[in-house]
Coordinates of C-alpha atoms in Angstrom, one line a residue:
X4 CA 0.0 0.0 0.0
X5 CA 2.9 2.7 1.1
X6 CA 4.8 1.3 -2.4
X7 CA 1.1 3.0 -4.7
X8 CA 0.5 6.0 -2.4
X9 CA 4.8 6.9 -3.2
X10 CA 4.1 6.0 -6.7
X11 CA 0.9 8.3 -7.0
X12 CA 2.6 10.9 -5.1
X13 CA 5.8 11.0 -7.4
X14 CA 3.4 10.6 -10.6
X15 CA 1.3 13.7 -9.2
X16 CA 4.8 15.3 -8.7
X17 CA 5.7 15.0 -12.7
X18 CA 2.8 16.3 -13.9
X19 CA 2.4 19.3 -11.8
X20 CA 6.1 20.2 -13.2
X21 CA 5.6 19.5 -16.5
X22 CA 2.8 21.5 -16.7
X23 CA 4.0 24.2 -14.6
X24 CA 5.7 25.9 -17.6
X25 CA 2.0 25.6 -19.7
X26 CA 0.7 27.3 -16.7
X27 CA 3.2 30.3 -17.1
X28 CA 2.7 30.9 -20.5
X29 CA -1.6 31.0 -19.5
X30 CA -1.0 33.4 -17.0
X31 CA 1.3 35.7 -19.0
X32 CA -1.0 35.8 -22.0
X33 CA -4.2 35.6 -20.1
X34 CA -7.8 34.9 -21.9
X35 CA -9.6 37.9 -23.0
X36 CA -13.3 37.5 -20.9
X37 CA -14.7 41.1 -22.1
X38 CA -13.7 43.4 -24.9
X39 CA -15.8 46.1 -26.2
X40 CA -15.7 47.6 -29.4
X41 CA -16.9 51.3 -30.8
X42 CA -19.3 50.5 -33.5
X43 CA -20.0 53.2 -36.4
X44 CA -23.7 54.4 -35.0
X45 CA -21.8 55.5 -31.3
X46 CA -23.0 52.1 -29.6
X47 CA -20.9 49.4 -28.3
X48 CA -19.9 45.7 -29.6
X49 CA -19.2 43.1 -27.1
X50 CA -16.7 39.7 -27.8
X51 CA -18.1 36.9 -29.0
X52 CA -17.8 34.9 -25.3
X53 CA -19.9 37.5 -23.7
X54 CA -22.4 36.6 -26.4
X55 CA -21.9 33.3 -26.4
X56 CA -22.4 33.8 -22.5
X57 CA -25.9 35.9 -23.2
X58 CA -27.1 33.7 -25.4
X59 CA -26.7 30.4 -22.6
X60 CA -28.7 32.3 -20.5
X61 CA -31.5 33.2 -22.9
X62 CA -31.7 29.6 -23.8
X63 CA -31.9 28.9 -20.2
X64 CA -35.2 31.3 -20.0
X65 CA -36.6 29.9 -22.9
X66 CA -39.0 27.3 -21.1
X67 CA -40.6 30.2 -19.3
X68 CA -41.0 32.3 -22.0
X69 CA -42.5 29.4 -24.0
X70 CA -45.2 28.9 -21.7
X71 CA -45.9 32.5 -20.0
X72 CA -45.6 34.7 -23.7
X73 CA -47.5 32.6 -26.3
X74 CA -50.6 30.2 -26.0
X75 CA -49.0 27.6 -24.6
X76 CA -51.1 28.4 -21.0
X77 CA -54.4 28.4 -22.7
X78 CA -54.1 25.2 -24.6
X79 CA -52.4 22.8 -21.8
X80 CA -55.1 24.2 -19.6
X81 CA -57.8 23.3 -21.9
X82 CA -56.8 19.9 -22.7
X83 CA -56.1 19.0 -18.7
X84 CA -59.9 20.1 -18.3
X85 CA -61.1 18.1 -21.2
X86 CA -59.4 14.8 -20.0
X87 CA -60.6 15.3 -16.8
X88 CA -64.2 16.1 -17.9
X89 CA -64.3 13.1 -20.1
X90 CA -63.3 10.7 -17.1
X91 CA -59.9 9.2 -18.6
X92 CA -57.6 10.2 -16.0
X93 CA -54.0 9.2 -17.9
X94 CA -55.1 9.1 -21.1
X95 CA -54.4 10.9 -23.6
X96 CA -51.0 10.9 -21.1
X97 CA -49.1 14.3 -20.0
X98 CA -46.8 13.5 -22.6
X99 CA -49.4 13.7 -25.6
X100 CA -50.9 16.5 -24.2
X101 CA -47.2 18.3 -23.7
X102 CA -46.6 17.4 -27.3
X103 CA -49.9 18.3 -28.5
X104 CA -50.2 21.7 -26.8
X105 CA -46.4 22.2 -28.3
X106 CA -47.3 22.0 -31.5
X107 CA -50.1 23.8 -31.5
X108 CA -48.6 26.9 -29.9
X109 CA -46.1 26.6 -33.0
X110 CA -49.5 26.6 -35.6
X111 CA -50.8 29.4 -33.4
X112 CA -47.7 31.7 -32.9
X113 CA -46.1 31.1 -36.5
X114 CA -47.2 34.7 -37.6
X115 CA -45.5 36.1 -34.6
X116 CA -42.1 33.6 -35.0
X117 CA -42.0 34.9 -38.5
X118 CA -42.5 38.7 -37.9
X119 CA -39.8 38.7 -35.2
X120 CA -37.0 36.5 -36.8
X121 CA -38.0 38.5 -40.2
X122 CA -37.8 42.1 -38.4
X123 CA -34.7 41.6 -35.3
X124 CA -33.7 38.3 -35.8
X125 CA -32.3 38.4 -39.3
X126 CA -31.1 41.9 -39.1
X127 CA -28.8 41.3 -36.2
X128 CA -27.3 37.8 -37.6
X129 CA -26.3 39.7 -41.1
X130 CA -24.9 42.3 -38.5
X131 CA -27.2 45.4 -39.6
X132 CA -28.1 45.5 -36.7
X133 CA -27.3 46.5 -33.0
X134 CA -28.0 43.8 -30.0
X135 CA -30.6 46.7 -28.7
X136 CA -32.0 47.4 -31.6
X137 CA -33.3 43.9 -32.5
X138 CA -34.3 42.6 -28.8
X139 CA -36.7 45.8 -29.9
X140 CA -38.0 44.9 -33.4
X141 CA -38.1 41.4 -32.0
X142 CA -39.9 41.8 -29.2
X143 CA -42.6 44.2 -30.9
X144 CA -44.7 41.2 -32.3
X145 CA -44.9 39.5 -28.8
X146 CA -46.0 42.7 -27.5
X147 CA -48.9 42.8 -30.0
X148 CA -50.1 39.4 -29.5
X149 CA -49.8 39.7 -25.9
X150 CA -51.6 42.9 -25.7
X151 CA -54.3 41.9 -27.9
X152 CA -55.4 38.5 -25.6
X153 CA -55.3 40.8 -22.4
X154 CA -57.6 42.5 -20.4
X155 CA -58.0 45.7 -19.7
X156 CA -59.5 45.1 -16.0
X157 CA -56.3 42.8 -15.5
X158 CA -54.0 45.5 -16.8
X159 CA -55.7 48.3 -14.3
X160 CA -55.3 46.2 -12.1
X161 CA -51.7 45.4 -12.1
X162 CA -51.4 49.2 -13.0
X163 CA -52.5 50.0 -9.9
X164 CA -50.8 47.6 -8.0
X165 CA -47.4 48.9 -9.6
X166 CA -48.4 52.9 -8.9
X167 CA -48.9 53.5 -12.6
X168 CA -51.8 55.1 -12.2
X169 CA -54.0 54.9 -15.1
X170 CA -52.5 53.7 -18.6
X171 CA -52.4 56.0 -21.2
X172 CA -53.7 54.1 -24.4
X173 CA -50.8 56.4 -26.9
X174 CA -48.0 54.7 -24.4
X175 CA -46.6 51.4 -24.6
X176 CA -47.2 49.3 -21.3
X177 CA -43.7 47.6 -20.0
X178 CA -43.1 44.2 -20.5
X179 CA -42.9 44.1 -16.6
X180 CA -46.8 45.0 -16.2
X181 CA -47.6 43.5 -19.5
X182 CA -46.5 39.6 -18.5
X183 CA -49.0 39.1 -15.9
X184 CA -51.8 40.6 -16.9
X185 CA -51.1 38.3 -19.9
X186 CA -50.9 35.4 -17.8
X187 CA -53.8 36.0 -15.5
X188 CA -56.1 36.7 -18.6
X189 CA -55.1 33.5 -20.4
X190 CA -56.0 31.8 -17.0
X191 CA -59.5 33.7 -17.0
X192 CA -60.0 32.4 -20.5
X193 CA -58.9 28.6 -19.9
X194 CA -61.1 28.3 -17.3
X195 CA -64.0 29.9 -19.1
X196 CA -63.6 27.2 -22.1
X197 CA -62.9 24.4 -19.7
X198 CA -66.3 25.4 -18.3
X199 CA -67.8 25.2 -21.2
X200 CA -66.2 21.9 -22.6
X201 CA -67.6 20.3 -18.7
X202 CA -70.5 20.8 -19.4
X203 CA -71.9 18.2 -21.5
X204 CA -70.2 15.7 -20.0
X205 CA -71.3 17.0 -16.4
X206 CA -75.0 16.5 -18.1
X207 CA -74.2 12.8 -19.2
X208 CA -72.6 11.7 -15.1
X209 CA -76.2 13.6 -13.8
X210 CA -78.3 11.1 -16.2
X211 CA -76.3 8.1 -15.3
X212 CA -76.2 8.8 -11.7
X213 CA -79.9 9.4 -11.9
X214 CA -80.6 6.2 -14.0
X215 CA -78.8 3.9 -11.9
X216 CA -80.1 5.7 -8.2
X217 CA -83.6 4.8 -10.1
X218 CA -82.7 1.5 -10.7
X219 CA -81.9 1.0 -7.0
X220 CA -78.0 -0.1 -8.3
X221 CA -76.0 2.5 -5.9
X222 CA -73.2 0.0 -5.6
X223 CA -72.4 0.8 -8.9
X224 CA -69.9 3.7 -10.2
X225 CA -71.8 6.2 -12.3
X226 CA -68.3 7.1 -13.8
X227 CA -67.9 3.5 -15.2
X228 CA -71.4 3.8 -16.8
X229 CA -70.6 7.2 -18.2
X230 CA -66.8 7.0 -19.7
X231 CA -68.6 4.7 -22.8
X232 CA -71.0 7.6 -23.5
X233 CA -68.5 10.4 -23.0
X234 CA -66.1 8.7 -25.5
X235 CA -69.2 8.1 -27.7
X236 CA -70.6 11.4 -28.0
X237 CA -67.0 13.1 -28.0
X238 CA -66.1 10.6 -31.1
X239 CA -69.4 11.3 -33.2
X240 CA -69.3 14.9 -32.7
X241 CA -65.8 15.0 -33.9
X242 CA -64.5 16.3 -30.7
X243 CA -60.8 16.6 -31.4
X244 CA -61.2 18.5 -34.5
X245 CA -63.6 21.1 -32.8
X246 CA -61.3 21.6 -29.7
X247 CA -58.3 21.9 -31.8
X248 CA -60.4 24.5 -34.2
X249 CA -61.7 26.1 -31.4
X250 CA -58.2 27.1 -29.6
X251 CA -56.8 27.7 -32.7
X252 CA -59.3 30.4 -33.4
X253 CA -59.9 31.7 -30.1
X254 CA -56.2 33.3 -30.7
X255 CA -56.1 36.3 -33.2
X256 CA -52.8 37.3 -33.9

């Protein structure tokens, strides 16, 4: 045992002098972490590991802004109530509905994709553009969906919350007042559909419950009764196509 720790000891030994001399010639040259540039237009330019660095953390953030600045909130909500209201409690699983709701955000929010790639995007990749400049332009068709699906009760009421007093129509509200009004009116409106959506089946359980009571069979799950029905009517009405339709045109971008 004393004969490997010596061995490891003199092998750690070598190593740390042979690259002692590599480690000199790091530390004299250094590694640039920040440089910044004077562009043309007065602004500044950063190095390309501070945007490589930028652009990590963006990537990072993406999830959230998936879900809290497009119609991902709407449609997951929707579809939870549906498969609840129909009586399957894994199927379709989270996955499908993840993947579904996914997909359809992209269908949805294509027109907004487009517009921001087309007006910041683009410009800032063929550098014609500053880093400012195009989080703007890109930004600017998020802002008008977002703005168009909320409400104005919600944004007083954050308004007023934040002390900005009453919102002058002419003035563009800040992202940071913007975003949850967003979110809480995309709640309001998922719940509203999901209420709707219940309903039918809610009517079907009541009949069902009601037969079997009448029947004298209370030992008997209503629910088990009901699922056949539920998938019936939600197959012959074409059910899929109609909630897909109808969140795909509740959105106006």
């Amino acid at each position: 045992m004393k004969v490997k720790m010596m061995f490891r000891l003199k092998m750690l030994l070598t190593l740390g002098l042979l690259l002692t001399p590599m480690l000199d010639v790091f530390a004299a040259q250094g590694l640039t972490a920040l440089t910044v540039t004077p562009a043309a237009n007065g602004g500044e330019t950063y190095t390309v590991t501070i945007q490589i660095l930028a652009l990590m953390t963006v990537l990072s953030l993406l999830p959230a802004a998936l879900i809290m600045t497009t119609s991902f909130t709407r449609i997951i909500i929707v579809l939870s109530i549906l498969r609840q209201a129909i009586g399957t409690a894994q199927t379709p699983s989270n996955q499908i509905l993840l993947g579904l709701s996914l997909f359809l955000t992209f269908f949805i929010m294509s027109p907004v994709f487009t517009s921001a790639y087309t007006s910041g995007v683009k410009p800032y990749l063929d550098e014609k553009m500053s880093s400012e400049m195009a989080f703007e332009k890109a930004s600017k068709p998020f802002y008008d969906f977002m703005i168009n699906q909320t409400r104005e009760t919600d944004l007083a009421m954050f308004a007023d919350i934040a002390g900005y007093g009453k919102l002058d129509p002419d003035v563009r509200v800040p992202f940071s007042l913007l975003l949850p009004s967003f979110v809480t009116s995309e709640l309001k409106t998922a719940f509203q559909i999901g209420f709707l959506i219940f309903i039918p089946f809610l009517v079907i359980d009541i009949v069902v419950a009601s037969v079997l009571m009448s029947m004298g069979m209370m030992m008997l799950s209503p629910m088990i009764i009901s699922l056949p029905f539920k998938l019936m009517l939600f197959v012959l009405i074409d059910g899929w196509s109609l909630i897909m339709g109808t969140m795909a045109s509740s959105f106006y971008v």
